[in-house]
PDB file of C-alpha atoms in Angstrom:
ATOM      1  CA  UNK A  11     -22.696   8.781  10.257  1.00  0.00           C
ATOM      2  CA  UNK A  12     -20.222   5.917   9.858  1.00  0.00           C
ATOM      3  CA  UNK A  13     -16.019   7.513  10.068  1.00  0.00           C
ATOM      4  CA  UNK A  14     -14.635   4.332   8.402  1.00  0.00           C
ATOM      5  CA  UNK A  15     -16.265   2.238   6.283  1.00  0.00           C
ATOM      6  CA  UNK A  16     -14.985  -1.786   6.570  1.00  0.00           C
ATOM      7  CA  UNK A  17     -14.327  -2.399   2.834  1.00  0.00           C
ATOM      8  CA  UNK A  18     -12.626  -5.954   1.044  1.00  0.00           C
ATOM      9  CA  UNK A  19     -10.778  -5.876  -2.091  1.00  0.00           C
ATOM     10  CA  UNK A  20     -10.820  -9.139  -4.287  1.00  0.00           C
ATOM     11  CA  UNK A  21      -8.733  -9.517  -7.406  1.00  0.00           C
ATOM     12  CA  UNK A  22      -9.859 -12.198  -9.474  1.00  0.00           C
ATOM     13  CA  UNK A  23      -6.854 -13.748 -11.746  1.00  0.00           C
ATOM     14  CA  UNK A  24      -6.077 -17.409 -12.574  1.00  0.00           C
ATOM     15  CA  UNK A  25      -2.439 -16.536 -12.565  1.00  0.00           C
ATOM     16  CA  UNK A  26      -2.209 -13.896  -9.509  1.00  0.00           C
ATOM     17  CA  UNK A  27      -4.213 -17.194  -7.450  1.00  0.00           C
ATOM     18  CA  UNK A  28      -0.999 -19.787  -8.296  1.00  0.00           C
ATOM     19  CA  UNK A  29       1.090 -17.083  -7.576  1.00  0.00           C
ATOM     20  CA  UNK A  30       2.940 -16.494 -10.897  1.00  0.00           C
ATOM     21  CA  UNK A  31       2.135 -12.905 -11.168  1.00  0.00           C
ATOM     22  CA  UNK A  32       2.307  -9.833  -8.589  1.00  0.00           C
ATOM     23  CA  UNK A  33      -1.056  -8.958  -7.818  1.00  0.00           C
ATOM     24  CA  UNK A  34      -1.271  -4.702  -8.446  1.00  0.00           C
ATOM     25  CA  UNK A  35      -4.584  -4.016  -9.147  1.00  0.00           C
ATOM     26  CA  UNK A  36      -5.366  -4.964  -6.116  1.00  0.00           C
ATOM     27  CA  UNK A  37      -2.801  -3.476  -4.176  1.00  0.00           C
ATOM     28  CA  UNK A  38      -3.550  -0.208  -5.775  1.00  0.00           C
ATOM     29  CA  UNK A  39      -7.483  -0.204  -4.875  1.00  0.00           C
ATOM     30  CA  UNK A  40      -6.125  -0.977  -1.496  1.00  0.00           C
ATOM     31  CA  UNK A  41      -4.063   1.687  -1.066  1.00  0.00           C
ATOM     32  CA  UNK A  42      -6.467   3.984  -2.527  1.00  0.00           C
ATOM     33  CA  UNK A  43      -9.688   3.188  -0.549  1.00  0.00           C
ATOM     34  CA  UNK A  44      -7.406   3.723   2.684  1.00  0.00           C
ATOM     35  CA  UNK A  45      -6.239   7.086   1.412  1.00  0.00           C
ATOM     36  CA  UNK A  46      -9.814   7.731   1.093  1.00  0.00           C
ATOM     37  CA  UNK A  47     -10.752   6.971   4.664  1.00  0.00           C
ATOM     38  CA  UNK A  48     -11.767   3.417   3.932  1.00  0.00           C
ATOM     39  CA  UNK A  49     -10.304   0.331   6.002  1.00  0.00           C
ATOM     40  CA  UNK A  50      -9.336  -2.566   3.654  1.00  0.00           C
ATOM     41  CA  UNK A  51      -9.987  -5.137   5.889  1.00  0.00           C
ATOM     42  CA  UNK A  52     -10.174  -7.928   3.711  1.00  0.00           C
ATOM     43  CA  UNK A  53      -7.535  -8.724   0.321  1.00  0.00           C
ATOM     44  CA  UNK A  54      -7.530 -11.536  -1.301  1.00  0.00           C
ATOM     45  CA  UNK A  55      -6.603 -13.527  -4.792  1.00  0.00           C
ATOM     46  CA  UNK A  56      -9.049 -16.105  -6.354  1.00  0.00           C
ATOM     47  CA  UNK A  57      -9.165 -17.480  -9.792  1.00  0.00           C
ATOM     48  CA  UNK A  58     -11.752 -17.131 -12.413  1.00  0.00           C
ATOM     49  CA  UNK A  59     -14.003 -19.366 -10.574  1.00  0.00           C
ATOM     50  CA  UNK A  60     -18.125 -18.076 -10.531  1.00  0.00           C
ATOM     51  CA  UNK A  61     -18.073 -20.556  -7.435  1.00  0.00           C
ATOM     52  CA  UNK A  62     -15.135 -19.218  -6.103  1.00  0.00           C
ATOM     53  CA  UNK A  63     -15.952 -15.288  -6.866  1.00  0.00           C
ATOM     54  CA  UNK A  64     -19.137 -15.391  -5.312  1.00  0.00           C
ATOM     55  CA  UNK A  65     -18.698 -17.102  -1.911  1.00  0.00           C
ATOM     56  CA  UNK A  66     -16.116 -14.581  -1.230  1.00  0.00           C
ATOM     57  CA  UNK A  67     -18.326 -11.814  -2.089  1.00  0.00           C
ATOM     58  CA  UNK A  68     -21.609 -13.838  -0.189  1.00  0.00           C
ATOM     59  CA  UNK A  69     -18.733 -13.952   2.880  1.00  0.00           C
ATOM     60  CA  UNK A  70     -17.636 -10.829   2.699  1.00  0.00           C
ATOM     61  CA  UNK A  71     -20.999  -9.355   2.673  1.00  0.00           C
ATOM     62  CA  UNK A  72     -22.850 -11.661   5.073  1.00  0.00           C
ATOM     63  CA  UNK A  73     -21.030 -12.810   7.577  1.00  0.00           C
ATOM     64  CA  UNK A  74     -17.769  -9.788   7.606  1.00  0.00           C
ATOM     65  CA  UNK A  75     -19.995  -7.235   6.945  1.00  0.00           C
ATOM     66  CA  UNK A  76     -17.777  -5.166   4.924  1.00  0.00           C
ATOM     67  CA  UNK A  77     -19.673  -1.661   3.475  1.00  0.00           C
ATOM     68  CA  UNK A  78     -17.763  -2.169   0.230  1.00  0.00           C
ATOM     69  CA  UNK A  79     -16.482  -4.581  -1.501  1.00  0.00           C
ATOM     70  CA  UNK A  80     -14.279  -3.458  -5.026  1.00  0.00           C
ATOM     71  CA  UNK A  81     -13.098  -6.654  -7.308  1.00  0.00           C
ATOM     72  CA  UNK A  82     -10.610  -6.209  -9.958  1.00  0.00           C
ATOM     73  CA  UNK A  83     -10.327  -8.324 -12.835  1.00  0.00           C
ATOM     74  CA  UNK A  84     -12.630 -11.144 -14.917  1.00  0.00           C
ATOM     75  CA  UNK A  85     -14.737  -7.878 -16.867  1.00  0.00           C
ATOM     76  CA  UNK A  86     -13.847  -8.399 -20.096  1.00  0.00           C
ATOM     77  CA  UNK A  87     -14.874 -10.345 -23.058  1.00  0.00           C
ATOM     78  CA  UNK A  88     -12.723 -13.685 -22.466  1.00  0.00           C
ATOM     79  CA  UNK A  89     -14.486 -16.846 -21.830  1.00  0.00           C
ATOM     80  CA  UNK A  90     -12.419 -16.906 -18.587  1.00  0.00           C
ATOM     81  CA  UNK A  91     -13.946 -13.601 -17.641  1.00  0.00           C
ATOM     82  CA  UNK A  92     -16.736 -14.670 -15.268  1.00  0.00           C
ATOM     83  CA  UNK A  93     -16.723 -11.740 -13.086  1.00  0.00           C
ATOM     84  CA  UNK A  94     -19.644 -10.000 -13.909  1.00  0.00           C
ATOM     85  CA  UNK A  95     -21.850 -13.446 -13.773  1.00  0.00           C
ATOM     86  CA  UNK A  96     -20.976 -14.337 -10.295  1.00  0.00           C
ATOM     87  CA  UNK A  97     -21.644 -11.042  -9.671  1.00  0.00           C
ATOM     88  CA  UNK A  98     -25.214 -10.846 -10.551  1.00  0.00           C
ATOM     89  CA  UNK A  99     -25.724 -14.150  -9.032  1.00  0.00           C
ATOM     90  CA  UNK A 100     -25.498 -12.609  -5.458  1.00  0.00           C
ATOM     91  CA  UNK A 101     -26.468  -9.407  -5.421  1.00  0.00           C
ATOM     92  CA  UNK A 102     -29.971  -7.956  -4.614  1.00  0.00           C
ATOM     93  CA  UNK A 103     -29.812  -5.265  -7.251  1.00  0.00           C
ATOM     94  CA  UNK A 104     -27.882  -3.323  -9.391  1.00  0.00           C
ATOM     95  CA  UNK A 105     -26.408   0.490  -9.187  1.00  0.00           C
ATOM     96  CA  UNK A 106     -26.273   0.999 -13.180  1.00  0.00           C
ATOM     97  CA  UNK A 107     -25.137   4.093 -12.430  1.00  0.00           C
ATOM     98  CA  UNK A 108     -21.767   3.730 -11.055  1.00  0.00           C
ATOM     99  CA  UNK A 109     -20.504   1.173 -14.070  1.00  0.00           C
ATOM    100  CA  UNK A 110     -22.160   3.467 -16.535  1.00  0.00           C
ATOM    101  CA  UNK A 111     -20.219   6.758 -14.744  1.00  0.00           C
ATOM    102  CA  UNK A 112     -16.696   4.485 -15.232  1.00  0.00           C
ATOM    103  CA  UNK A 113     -17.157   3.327 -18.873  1.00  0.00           C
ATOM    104  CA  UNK A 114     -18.396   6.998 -19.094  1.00  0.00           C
ATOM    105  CA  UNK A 115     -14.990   7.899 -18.336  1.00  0.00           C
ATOM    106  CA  UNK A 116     -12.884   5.770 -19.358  1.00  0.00           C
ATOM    107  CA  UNK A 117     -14.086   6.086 -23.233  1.00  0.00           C
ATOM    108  CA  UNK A 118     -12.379   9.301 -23.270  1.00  0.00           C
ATOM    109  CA  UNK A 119      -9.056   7.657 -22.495  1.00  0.00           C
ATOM    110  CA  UNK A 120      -9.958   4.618 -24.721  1.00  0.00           C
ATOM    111  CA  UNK A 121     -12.382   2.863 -27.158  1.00  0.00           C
ATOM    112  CA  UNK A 122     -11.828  -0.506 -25.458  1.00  0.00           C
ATOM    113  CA  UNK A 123     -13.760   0.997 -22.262  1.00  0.00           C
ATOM    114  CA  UNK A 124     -17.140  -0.316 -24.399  1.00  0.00           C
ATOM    115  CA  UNK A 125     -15.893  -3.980 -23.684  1.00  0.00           C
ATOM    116  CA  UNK A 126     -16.083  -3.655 -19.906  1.00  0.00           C
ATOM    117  CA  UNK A 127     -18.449  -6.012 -18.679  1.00  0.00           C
ATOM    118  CA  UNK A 128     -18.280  -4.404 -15.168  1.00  0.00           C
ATOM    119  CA  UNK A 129     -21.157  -4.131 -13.009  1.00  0.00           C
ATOM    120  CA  UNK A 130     -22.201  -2.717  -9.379  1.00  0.00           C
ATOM    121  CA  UNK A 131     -24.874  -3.339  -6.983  1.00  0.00           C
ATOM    122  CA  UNK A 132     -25.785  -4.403  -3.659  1.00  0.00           C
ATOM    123  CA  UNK A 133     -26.346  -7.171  -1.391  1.00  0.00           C
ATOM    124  CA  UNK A 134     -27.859  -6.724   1.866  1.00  0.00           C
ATOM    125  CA  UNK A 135     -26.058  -3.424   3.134  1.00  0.00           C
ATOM    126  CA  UNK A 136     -22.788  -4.145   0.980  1.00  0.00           C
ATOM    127  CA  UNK A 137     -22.252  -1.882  -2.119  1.00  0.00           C
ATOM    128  CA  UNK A 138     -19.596  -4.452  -4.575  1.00  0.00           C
ATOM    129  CA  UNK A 139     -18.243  -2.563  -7.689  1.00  0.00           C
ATOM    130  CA  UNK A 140     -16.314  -4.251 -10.345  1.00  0.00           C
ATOM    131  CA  UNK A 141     -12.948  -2.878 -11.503  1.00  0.00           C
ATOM    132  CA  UNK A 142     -10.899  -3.458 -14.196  1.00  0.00           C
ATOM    133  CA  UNK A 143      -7.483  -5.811 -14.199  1.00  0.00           C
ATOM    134  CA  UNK A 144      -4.640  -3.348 -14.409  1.00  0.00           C
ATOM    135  CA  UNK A 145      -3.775  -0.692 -11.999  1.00  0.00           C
ATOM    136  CA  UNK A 146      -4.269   1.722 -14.305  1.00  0.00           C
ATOM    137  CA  UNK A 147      -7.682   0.550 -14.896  1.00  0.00           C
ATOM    138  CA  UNK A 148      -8.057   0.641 -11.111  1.00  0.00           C
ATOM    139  CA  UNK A 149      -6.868   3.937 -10.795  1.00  0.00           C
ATOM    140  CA  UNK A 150      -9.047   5.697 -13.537  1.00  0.00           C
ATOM    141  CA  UNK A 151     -12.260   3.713 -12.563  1.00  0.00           C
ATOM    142  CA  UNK A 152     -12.054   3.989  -8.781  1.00  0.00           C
ATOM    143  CA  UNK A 153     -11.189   7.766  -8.919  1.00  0.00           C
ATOM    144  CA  UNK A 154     -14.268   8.382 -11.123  1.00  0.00           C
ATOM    145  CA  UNK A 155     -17.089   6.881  -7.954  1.00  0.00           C
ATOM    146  CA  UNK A 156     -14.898   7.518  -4.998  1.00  0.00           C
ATOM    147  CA  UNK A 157     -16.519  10.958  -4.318  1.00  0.00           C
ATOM    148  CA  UNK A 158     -20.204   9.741  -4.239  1.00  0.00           C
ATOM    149  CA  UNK A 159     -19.340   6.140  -2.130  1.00  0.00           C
ATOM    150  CA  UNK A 160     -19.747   7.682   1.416  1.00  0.00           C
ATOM    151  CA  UNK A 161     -22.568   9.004   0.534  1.00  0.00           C
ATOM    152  CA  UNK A 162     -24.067   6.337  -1.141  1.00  0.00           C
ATOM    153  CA  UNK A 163     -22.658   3.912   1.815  1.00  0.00           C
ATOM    154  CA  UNK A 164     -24.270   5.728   4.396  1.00  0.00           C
ATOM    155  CA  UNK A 165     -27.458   5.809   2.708  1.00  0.00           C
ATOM    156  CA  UNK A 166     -27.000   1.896   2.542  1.00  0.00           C
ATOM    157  CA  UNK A 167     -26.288   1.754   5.986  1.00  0.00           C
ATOM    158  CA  UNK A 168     -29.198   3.463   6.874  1.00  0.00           C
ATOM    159  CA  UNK A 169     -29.120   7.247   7.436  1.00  0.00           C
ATOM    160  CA  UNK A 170     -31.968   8.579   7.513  1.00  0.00           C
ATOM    161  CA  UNK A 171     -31.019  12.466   6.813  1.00  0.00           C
ATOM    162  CA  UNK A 172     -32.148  14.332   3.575  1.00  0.00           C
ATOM    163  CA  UNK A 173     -30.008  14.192   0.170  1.00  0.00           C
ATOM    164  CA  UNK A 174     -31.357  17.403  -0.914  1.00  0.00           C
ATOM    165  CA  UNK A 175     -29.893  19.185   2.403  1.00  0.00           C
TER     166      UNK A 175
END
């Protein structure tokens, strides 16, 4: 249906937003959609804000009209890790399954996977995954749903063809 899907990557980071640390994660999802046949159109740094986090992803979604959105950082258990609340204050529902396939994964690498706080769901025809902080994290989590997002973005988008064929 759709060749390239318009996707945003937002890396949430008190630190990476005043500019005293390299931003990675997000430069790895990046590169990683595109080599997947995504178009990062949108990249940008905000800090642990709810306010903050979810106008980008109400922009991104509404008005830019980005297929996917993937966030990195803010999933854990630290008070500063708002992430996952902005999150579910925008979207229309959740996609349990694609949070529960990374932790899935991840626990076989390590125990601390159980922390993540990450979520996914949808918001109007926008799919918005949370990823972990690091690269790494990045790396592992966004190889595990990569094969199913086209899919699941075209259904989004409206394609009306069978998933059984």
């Amino acid at each position: 249906m759709v060749s390239s899907f318009k996707a945003g990557v937002l890396t949430i980071s008190d630190k990476g937003s005043r500019g005293e640390r390299v931003d990675e994660s997000g430069k790895t999802a990046a590169e990683m959609l595109k080599a997947a046949g995504f178009d990062p159109v949108k990249i940008k740094i905000v800090p642990d804000n709810i306010r903050q986090i979810a106008d980008t992803l109400i922009d991104w979604a509404d008005k830019q009209k980005l297929s996917l959105i993937v966030t990195s950082g803010g999933t854990g258990l630290s008070p500063t890790d708002l992430t996952p609340q902005a999150m579910r204050s925008v979207i229309d529902y959740e996609v349990p399954g694609i949070a529960e396939a990374m932790r899935a994964e991840s626990l076989k690498k390590t125990p601390h996977a159980m922390l993540s706080r990450a979520v996914a769901g949808v918001r109007g025809r926008c799919l918005i995954i949370n990823l972990p902080g690091s690269p790494r994290g990045v790396r592992e989590n966004l190889t595990v749903v990569l094969p199913a997002l086209k899919h699941g973005l075209e259904k989004l988008a409206g394609d009306p063809s069978e998933c059984a064929v």
